[in-house]
Coordinates of C-alpha atoms in Angstrom, one line a residue:
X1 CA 133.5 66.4 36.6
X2 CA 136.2 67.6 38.7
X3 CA 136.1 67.0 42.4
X4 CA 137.9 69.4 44.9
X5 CA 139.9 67.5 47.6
X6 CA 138.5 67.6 51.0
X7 CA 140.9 68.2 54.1
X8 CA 141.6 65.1 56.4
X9 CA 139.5 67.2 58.9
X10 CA 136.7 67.0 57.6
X11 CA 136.3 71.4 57.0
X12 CA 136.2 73.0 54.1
X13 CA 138.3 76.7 54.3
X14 CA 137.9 80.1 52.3
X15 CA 141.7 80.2 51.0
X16 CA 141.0 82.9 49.0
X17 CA 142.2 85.1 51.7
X18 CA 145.0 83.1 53.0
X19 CA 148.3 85.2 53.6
X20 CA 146.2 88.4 53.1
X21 CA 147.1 90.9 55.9
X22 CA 144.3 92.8 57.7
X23 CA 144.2 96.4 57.7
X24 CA 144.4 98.9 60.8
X25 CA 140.9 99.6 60.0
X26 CA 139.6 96.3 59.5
X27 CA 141.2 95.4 63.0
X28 CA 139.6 98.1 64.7
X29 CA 135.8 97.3 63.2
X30 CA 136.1 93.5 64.2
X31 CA 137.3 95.2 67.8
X32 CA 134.1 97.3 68.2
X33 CA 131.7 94.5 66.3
X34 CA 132.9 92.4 69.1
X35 CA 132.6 95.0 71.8
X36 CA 128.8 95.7 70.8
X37 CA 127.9 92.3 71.0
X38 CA 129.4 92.1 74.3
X39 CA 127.3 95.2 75.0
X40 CA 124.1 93.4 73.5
X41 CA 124.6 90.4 75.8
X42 CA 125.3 92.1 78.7
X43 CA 121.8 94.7 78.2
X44 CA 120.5 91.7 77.7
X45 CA 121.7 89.8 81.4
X46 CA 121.0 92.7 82.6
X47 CA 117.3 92.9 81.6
X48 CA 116.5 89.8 82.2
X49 CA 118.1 90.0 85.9
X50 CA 115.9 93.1 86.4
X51 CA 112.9 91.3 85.2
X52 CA 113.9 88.3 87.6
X53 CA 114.4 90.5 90.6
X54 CA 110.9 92.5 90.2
X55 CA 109.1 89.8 89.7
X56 CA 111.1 88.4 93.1
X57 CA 110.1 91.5 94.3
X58 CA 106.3 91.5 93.4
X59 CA 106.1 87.7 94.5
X60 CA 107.5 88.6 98.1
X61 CA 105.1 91.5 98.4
X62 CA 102.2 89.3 97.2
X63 CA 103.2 87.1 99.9
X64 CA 103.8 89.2 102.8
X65 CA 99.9 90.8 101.8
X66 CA 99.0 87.7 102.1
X67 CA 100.3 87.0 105.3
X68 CA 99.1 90.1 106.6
X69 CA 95.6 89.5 105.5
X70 CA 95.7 86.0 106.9
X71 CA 96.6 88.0 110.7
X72 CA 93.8 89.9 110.0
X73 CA 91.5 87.8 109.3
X74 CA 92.6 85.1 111.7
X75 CA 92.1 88.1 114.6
X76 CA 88.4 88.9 113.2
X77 CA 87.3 85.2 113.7
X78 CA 89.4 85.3 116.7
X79 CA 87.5 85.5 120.1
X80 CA 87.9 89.2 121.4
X81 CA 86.9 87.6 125.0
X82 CA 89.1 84.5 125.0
X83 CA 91.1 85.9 128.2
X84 CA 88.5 87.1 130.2
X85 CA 91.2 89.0 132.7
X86 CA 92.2 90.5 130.0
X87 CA 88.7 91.9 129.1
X88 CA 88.6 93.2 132.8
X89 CA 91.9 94.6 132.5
X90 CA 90.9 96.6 129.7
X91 CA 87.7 97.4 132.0
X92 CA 89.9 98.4 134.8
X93 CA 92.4 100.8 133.1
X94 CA 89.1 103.1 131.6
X95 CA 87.2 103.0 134.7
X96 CA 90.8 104.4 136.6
X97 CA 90.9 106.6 134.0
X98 CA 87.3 107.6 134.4
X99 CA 85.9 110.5 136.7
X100 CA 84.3 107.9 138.8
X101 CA 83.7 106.4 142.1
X102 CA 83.3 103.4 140.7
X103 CA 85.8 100.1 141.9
X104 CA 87.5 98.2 139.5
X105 CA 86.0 94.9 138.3
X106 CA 87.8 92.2 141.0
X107 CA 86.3 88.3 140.4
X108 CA 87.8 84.4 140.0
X109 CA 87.4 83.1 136.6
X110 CA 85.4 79.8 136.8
X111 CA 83.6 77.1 134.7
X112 CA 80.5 79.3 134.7
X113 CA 82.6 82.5 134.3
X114 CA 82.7 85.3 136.4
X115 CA 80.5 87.8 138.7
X116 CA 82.1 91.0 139.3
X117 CA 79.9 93.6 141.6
X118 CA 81.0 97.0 141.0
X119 CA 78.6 98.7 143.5
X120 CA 75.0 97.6 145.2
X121 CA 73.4 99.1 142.3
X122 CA 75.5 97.8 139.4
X123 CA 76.9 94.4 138.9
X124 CA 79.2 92.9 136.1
X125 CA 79.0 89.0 135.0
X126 CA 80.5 86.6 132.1
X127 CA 79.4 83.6 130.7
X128 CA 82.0 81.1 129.7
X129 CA 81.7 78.5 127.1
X130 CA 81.2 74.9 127.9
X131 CA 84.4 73.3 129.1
X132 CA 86.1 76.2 128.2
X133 CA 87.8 79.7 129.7
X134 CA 86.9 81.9 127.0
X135 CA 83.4 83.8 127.4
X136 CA 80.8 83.3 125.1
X137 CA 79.5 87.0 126.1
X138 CA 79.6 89.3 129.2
X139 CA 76.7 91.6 130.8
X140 CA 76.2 94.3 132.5
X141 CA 73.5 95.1 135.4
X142 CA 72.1 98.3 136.7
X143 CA 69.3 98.6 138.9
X144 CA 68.0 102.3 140.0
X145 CA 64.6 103.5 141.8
X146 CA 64.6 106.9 140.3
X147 CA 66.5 108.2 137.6
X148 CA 69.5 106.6 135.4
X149 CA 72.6 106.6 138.3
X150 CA 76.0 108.8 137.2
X151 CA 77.9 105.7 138.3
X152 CA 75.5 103.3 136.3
X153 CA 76.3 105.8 132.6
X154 CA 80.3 105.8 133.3
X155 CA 80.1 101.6 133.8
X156 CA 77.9 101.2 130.9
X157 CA 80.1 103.2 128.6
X158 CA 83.3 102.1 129.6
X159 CA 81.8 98.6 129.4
X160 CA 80.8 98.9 125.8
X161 CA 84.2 100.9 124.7
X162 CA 86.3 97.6 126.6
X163 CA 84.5 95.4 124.3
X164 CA 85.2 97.4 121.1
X165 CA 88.9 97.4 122.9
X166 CA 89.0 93.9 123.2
X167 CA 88.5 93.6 119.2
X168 CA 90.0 96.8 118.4
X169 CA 92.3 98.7 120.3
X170 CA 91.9 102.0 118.8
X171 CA 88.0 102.4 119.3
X172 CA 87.0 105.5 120.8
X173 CA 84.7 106.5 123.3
X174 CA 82.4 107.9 119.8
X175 CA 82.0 104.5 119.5
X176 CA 80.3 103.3 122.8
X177 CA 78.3 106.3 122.7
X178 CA 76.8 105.5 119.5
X179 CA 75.8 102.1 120.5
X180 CA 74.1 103.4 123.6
X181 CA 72.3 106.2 121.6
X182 CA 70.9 103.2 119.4
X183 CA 69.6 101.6 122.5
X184 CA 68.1 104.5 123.9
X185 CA 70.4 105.5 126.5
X186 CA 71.8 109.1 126.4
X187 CA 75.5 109.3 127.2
X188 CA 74.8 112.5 129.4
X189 CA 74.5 113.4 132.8
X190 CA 70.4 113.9 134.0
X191 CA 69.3 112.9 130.3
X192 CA 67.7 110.0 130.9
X193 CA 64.8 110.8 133.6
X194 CA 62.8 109.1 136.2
X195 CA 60.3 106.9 134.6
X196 CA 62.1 105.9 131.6
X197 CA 61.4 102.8 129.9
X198 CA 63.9 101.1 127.6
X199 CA 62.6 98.7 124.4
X200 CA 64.4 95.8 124.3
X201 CA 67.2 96.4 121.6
X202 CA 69.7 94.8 120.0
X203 CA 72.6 97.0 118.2
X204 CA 75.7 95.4 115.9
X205 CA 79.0 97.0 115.8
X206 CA 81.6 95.5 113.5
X207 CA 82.8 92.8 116.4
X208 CA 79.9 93.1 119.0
X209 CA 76.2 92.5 119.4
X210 CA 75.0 94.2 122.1
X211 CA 71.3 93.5 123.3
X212 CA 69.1 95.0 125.9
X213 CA 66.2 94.2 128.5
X214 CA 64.5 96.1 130.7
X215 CA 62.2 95.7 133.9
X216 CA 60.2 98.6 135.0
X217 CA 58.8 98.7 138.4
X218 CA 59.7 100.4 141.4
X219 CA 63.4 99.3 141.4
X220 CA 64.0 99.5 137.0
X221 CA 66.6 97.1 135.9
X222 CA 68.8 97.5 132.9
X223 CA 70.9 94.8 131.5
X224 CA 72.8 95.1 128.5
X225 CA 75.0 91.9 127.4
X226 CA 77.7 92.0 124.9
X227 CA 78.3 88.8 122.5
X228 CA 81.5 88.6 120.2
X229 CA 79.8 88.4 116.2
X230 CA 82.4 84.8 115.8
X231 CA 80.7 83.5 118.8
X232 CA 77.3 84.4 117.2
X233 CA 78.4 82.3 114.2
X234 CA 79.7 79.4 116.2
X235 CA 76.3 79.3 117.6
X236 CA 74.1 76.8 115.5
X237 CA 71.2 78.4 114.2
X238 CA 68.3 76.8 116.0
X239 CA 70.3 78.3 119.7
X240 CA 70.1 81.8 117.7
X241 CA 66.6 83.6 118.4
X242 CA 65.5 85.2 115.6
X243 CA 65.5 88.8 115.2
X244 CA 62.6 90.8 113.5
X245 CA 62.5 94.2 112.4
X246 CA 61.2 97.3 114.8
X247 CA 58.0 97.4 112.6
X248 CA 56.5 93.9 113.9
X249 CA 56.5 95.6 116.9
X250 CA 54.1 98.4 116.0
X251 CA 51.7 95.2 115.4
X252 CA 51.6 95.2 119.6
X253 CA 53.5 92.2 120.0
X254 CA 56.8 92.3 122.9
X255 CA 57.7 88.8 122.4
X256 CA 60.8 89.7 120.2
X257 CA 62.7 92.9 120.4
X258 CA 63.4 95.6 118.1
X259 CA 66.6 95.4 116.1
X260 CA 68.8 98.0 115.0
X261 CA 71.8 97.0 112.8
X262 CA 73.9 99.7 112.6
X263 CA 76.0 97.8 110.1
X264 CA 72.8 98.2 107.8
X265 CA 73.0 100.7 105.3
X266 CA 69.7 102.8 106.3
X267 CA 70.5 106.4 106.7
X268 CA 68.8 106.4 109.6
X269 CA 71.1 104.1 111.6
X270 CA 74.7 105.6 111.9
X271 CA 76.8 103.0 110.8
X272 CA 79.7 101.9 113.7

């Protein structure tokens, strides 16, 4: 058997062709073979760099939704009246916007919170947390021998639409109405009569509860205070009276009042 000799280096060559002299042609095909692969490789740098940079993309957007839904949620469980000033600010600027004789709310924040008299007839307080400036809820006071005051509807309104303010700054007057329709009182001039009695109510926006009491008698009194939902769930449950349903009270008892969620989904509630 014959052995062919194998070079010093190790690689074994095609000789066959050695000395033979390429054609024009041949040239000019191994010029575009290699110019198509270059074109393969580069579509295919370029298509993965375009995957890279959308999936960049889609990454960054993911994460800036995510931060934005992080603000949002960290101002729901936020405390709307954490600066009570502010809240009366917000008071302030509706009630000089307001067709109404009315003064603005003027008090001193303390450790109890704040008492703001806006006339003899209506009165504006906030209770503050323990060992802490931020109110756990404010209230509002009217008391009236005949029937519900002017003065006493523009404060009760604007009182209600600063709270919705204080969560959310594009709430509407619609808004405070609604929740004073739920609790009985009209948001009209001379609708609500002499001799009216209010049920104790309490009504649930999406940041507020707001819950009424009354006191007929010869001088009626309405109060109607305002508590933030978080501070309602920062509450431990046993502090929390419980609410029962408007039809316990057809049963005669007066112990509890009547609820109405207008978060619920009964068609008879407008939802806030």
């Amino acid at each position: 058997m014959d052995f062919k000799p194998v070079p010093p280096d190790g690689k074994v060559y095609d000789l066959r062709n050695q000395g033979k002299v390429k054609t024009t042609e041949e040239v000019e095909q191994e010029k575009k073979e290699r110019h198509e692969k270059m074109r393969r490789n580069l579509r295919l740098v370029a298509i993965v760099l375009a995957i890279y940079y959308f999936a960049s993309a889609g990454y960054s957007w993911y994460q800036e939704s995510q931060l934005e839904q992080g603000a949002i949620v960290a101002q729901n469980m936020a405390n709307p009246l954490a600066n009570p000033q502010d809240f009366r600010n917000t008071f302030n600027s509706l009630i000089n916007a307001a067709d109404t004789s009315l003064p603005t709310a003027n008090a001193n924040d303390t450790p109890e919170g704040f008492i703001a008299v806006l006339s003899t007839a209506v009165e504006m307080q906030g209770y503050a947390k323990p060992n802490s400036k931020e109110l756990q809820s404010v209230q509002i006071q009217t008391r009236y021998p005949d029937a519900f005051p002017p003065e006493s509807l523009v404060a009760f309104e604007n009182f209600i639409l600063a709270c919705e303010r204080m969560a959310d700054p594009n709430a509407t007057m619609e808004r405070a109405h609604e929740v004073m329709n739920n609790f009985g009182l009209v948001p009209a001039l001379d609708a609500n009569p002499d001799d009216k009695n209010f049920e104790p109510t309490v009504v649930q926006s999406a940041h507020f509860e707001y819950r009424t009491t009354f006191n007929a008698g010869p001088i009626d009194e309405l109060t109607l205070v305002a508590t933030p939902i978080i501070n309602l769930m920062s509450v431990p449950q046993g502090d929390v009276p419980a609410l029962e349903s408007a039809s316990s009270l057809e049963t005669g008892s007066t112990d509890v009042p009547a609820v109405t969620d207008v978060t619920a989904a009964n068609g008879d509630v407008p939802a806030l």
